[in-house]
């Protein structure tokens, strides 16, 4: 065991349940318990529970916290209310994505930032380098808090008995703070990453195991299924959600990544001029989503897109077998000088064979 790899507060619980553990973003995380297929379909048809405590959790406090986030993230926070959240991203001076994140407005002067586990240290440095003595308090709470995600069409009804907060009345991308499983000050949000109905629960580490066990206990009658990161990946891909390190990086802008909807040019923000020029001129690699109709052919990250003459015209960033569609699906980029190719003349190279693909709009499936 690598002692440099961190463990979440629920590590022993995963071992007890027989999870296959792997190193992921610097943490030992459950890859799967029974099988990724079973776990995937549990979330699509019933309810599953994930430990996603590896995610970074930052607190930004102070009178200038809104102004700081408004300038250093791309989405517009001017209309966000206390109890609401927004998806956004940090970009550098060249418009490249430092990280994508979810911003929760706790109060007028306090925000919770949820960032990717692999980027915790990078984000901390970026924020600290730009605080500029603005009378702001920045706290990294990543090691103190756990994060559970309960996802699936029956997720809300299955755990409603554990809280007096009406879960079904929390709008999407909103949250409430209250009592859950007899624990006070638990943040419950509706900002899932699977495309299925669900909630996320933020709680201090010392209460995480108790809440995990209470959910599984009450979930026996609902057949709540513990799920690992393998099914989390296939679930997010069916919705076309981007993943940092695959569809997103410091060499990729939100315009290129198809995230213009979280890039608001009605405000000033770092990298704005470069991104506006890029959007206006249209000179960038094109984000695409595609199906592989041929049975048994699954695209994978790093595979090449080819044209009819076998020239490389782009690359796959994520690919997986879709348990719902029962075929291969993927995301990737077509290089800017190949934008005008006929959609029917693009292939993906799988095991040195060019397999036809169908470029489609996202999401691949409807939300459940």
Coordinates of C-alpha atoms in Angstrom, one line a residue, residues 35-279:
X35 CA -19.9 -4.9 -10.9
X36 CA -19.9 -1.5 -12.6
X37 CA -22.8 -2.6 -14.8
X38 CA -25.0 -3.5 -11.8
X39 CA -24.1 -0.3 -10.1
X40 CA -24.8 1.8 -13.2
X41 CA -28.2 0.3 -13.7
X42 CA -29.0 0.7 -10.0
X43 CA -28.6 4.5 -10.4
X44 CA -30.6 4.6 -13.6
X45 CA -33.5 2.5 -12.3
X46 CA -33.4 2.6 -8.5
X47 CA -30.8 4.2 -6.2
X48 CA -27.1 4.1 -5.6
X49 CA -24.8 5.7 -3.0
X50 CA -21.3 7.0 -3.8
X51 CA -18.4 8.1 -1.6
X52 CA -17.0 11.2 -3.3
X53 CA -15.2 12.6 -0.3
X54 CA -12.0 13.0 -2.4
X55 CA -13.4 16.1 -3.9
X56 CA -11.9 19.4 -2.8
X57 CA -13.9 21.6 -0.4
X58 CA -12.9 25.3 0.0
X59 CA -14.5 28.1 2.0
X60 CA -14.1 31.7 0.9
X61 CA -15.3 34.3 3.4
X62 CA -15.3 38.1 3.5
X63 CA -16.9 41.2 2.0
X64 CA -15.0 40.8 -1.3
X65 CA -15.6 37.1 -1.7
X66 CA -18.3 37.7 -4.4
X67 CA -16.2 40.2 -6.3
X68 CA -13.2 37.8 -6.2
X69 CA -15.3 34.9 -7.6
X70 CA -17.0 37.1 -10.1
X71 CA -13.7 38.1 -11.6
X72 CA -11.8 34.8 -11.3
X73 CA -14.5 32.4 -12.5
X74 CA -16.4 32.5 -15.9
X75 CA -20.0 32.2 -14.9
X76 CA -22.1 35.2 -13.7
X77 CA -22.8 35.1 -10.0
X78 CA -24.7 38.4 -9.9
X79 CA -28.1 36.6 -9.8
X80 CA -27.1 33.7 -7.4
X81 CA -29.1 33.7 -4.1
X82 CA -28.2 32.3 -0.7
X83 CA -29.0 28.6 -0.9
X84 CA -28.2 28.3 -4.6
X85 CA -25.2 26.9 -6.5
X86 CA -23.6 27.5 -9.9
X87 CA -21.4 25.4 -12.2
X88 CA -18.4 27.4 -13.3
X89 CA -14.6 27.3 -14.0
X90 CA -11.4 28.9 -13.1
X91 CA -9.4 30.0 -16.2
X92 CA -5.9 31.3 -16.6
X93 CA -4.8 34.5 -18.5
X94 CA -4.9 32.6 -21.8
X95 CA -8.4 31.2 -21.2
X96 CA -7.3 27.7 -20.4
X97 CA -9.3 25.8 -17.7
X98 CA -7.5 25.6 -14.4
X99 CA -10.5 23.6 -13.0
X100 CA -14.2 23.3 -13.2
X101 CA -16.1 23.7 -10.0
X102 CA -19.4 24.2 -8.3
X103 CA -19.9 27.4 -6.2
X104 CA -22.4 27.3 -3.3
X105 CA -23.6 30.6 -1.9
X106 CA -23.8 30.0 1.9
X107 CA -24.4 33.7 2.7
X108 CA -23.7 37.1 1.2
X109 CA -20.1 36.9 2.4
X110 CA -19.4 33.1 2.4
X111 CA -19.1 30.7 -0.5
X112 CA -18.3 26.9 -0.6
X113 CA -16.3 25.8 -3.6
X114 CA -16.2 22.1 -4.7
X115 CA -13.2 21.4 -6.9
X116 CA -11.6 18.3 -8.4
X117 CA -9.5 16.1 -6.1
X118 CA -6.5 16.1 -8.5
X119 CA -6.5 19.9 -8.6
X120 CA -6.8 20.7 -4.9
X121 CA -3.2 21.9 -4.5
X122 CA -3.2 23.7 -7.8
X123 CA -6.4 25.5 -7.0
X124 CA -5.2 26.5 -3.5
X125 CA -2.1 28.0 -5.1
X126 CA -4.1 29.9 -7.7
X127 CA -6.5 31.3 -5.2
X128 CA -3.8 32.3 -2.7
X129 CA -1.7 33.9 -5.4
X130 CA -4.6 36.2 -6.3
X131 CA -6.1 37.0 -3.0
X132 CA -4.0 40.2 -2.9
X133 CA -4.8 41.0 0.7
X134 CA -8.5 41.6 -0.1
X135 CA -9.5 41.0 3.5
X136 CA -10.7 37.5 2.5
X137 CA -10.5 34.3 4.5
X138 CA -9.7 31.2 2.5
X139 CA -10.0 27.8 4.1
X140 CA -9.2 24.4 2.7
X141 CA -11.7 22.1 4.4
X142 CA -11.1 19.1 2.1
X143 CA -9.6 16.9 4.9
X144 CA -12.3 17.7 7.4
X145 CA -15.4 17.0 5.4
X146 CA -16.9 14.0 3.7
X147 CA -19.2 14.0 0.7
X148 CA -21.8 11.3 -0.1
X149 CA -23.9 11.2 -3.3
X150 CA -27.2 9.4 -3.3
X151 CA -28.4 9.1 -6.9
X152 CA -31.3 7.5 -8.7
X153 CA -35.0 7.9 -9.4
X154 CA -35.9 6.6 -5.9
X155 CA -33.1 8.4 -4.1
X156 CA -35.1 11.1 -2.5
X157 CA -37.9 8.9 -1.2
X158 CA -35.5 6.3 0.1
X159 CA -33.7 8.6 2.5
X160 CA -36.5 11.1 3.3
X161 CA -37.1 9.5 6.7
X162 CA -33.6 10.5 7.8
X163 CA -34.3 14.3 7.6
X164 CA -37.1 16.8 8.2
X165 CA -35.9 18.7 5.2
X166 CA -38.3 18.1 2.3
X167 CA -35.8 16.7 -0.2
X168 CA -38.2 16.8 -3.2
X169 CA -38.7 20.6 -2.6
X170 CA -35.0 21.4 -3.0
X171 CA -34.7 22.7 -6.6
X172 CA -31.9 21.5 -8.8
X173 CA -28.7 23.4 -8.1
X174 CA -29.9 24.5 -4.7
X175 CA -29.2 23.3 -1.1
X176 CA -30.4 23.4 2.5
X177 CA -28.6 23.1 5.8
X178 CA -30.2 21.1 8.6
X179 CA -30.4 17.8 10.5
X180 CA -29.8 14.5 8.8
X181 CA -29.6 11.1 10.6
X182 CA -29.7 13.1 13.9
X183 CA -26.6 15.1 12.8
X184 CA -26.9 18.9 12.9
X185 CA -25.5 21.3 10.3
X186 CA -25.5 18.9 7.4
X187 CA -25.5 20.5 3.9
X188 CA -27.8 18.7 1.5
X189 CA -27.6 19.8 -2.2
X190 CA -29.1 18.8 -5.6
X191 CA -26.0 19.1 -7.8
X192 CA -25.4 15.6 -9.0
X193 CA -23.0 14.3 -11.6
X194 CA -24.9 11.2 -12.9
X195 CA -27.9 12.7 -14.7
X196 CA -30.3 10.9 -12.3
X197 CA -32.2 12.5 -9.5
X198 CA -30.4 12.7 -6.3
X199 CA -28.8 14.6 -3.4
X200 CA -25.3 15.2 -2.1
X201 CA -24.6 15.2 1.6
X202 CA -21.7 17.2 3.1
X203 CA -20.8 16.2 6.7
X204 CA -17.8 16.4 9.0
X205 CA -15.6 13.2 8.8
X206 CA -16.4 12.1 12.3
X207 CA -20.1 11.6 11.3
X208 CA -19.5 10.2 7.8
X209 CA -19.5 6.5 8.7
X210 CA -22.6 6.8 10.9
X211 CA -24.5 8.5 8.0
X212 CA -23.2 6.0 5.5
X213 CA -24.5 3.1 7.6
X214 CA -27.8 4.8 8.4
X215 CA -28.4 5.3 4.6
X216 CA -27.6 1.6 3.9
X217 CA -29.7 0.5 6.8
X218 CA -32.8 2.4 5.8
X219 CA -32.0 1.5 2.2
X220 CA -32.3 -2.2 2.7
X221 CA -36.0 -2.0 1.7
X222 CA -35.1 0.2 -1.2
X223 CA -32.1 -1.9 -2.3
X224 CA -29.7 1.0 -2.2
X225 CA -26.5 -0.1 -4.0
X226 CA -23.0 1.1 -3.0
X227 CA -21.4 2.3 -6.2
X228 CA -17.8 3.0 -7.3
X229 CA -16.0 5.4 -9.6
X230 CA -16.3 3.0 -12.6
X231 CA -20.1 3.4 -12.7
X232 CA -19.8 7.1 -11.9
X233 CA -17.7 7.5 -15.0
X234 CA -20.1 5.6 -17.3
X235 CA -23.1 7.5 -15.8
X236 CA -21.5 11.0 -16.4
X237 CA -20.6 10.0 -19.9
X238 CA -24.2 9.1 -20.8
X239 CA -25.0 12.7 -19.9
X240 CA -21.9 14.1 -21.7
X241 CA -20.6 15.7 -18.5
X242 CA -16.9 16.8 -19.0
X243 CA -14.2 15.4 -16.8
X244 CA -11.0 17.3 -15.9
X245 CA -7.9 15.7 -17.3
X246 CA -10.0 14.4 -20.2
X247 CA -12.3 16.9 -21.8
X248 CA -10.9 19.8 -19.7
X249 CA -7.4 21.1 -19.1
X250 CA -5.3 24.2 -19.0
X251 CA -4.7 23.8 -22.8
X252 CA -8.5 23.7 -23.5
X253 CA -10.8 26.7 -23.1
X254 CA -14.5 26.6 -22.0
X255 CA -15.4 27.7 -25.5
X256 CA -13.6 24.7 -27.0
X257 CA -15.1 22.4 -24.4
X258 CA -18.7 23.4 -25.4
X259 CA -19.1 25.3 -22.1
X260 CA -20.0 28.7 -23.6
X261 CA -23.2 28.5 -21.4
X262 CA -21.0 29.0 -18.3
X263 CA -18.9 31.7 -19.9
X264 CA -20.7 35.0 -19.5
X265 CA -19.3 38.0 -21.4
X266 CA -21.6 40.5 -19.7
X267 CA -19.0 40.9 -16.9
X268 CA -15.3 41.3 -16.5
X269 CA -13.3 38.2 -15.8
X270 CA -9.7 37.0 -16.3
X271 CA -9.1 35.8 -19.8
X272 CA -12.3 37.4 -21.1
X273 CA -10.8 39.1 -24.1
X274 CA -9.1 36.0 -25.4
X275 CA -12.2 33.9 -25.0
X276 CA -14.4 36.5 -26.7
X277 CA -12.0 36.6 -29.6
X278 CA -12.0 32.8 -29.9
X279 CA -15.8 32.7 -29.7

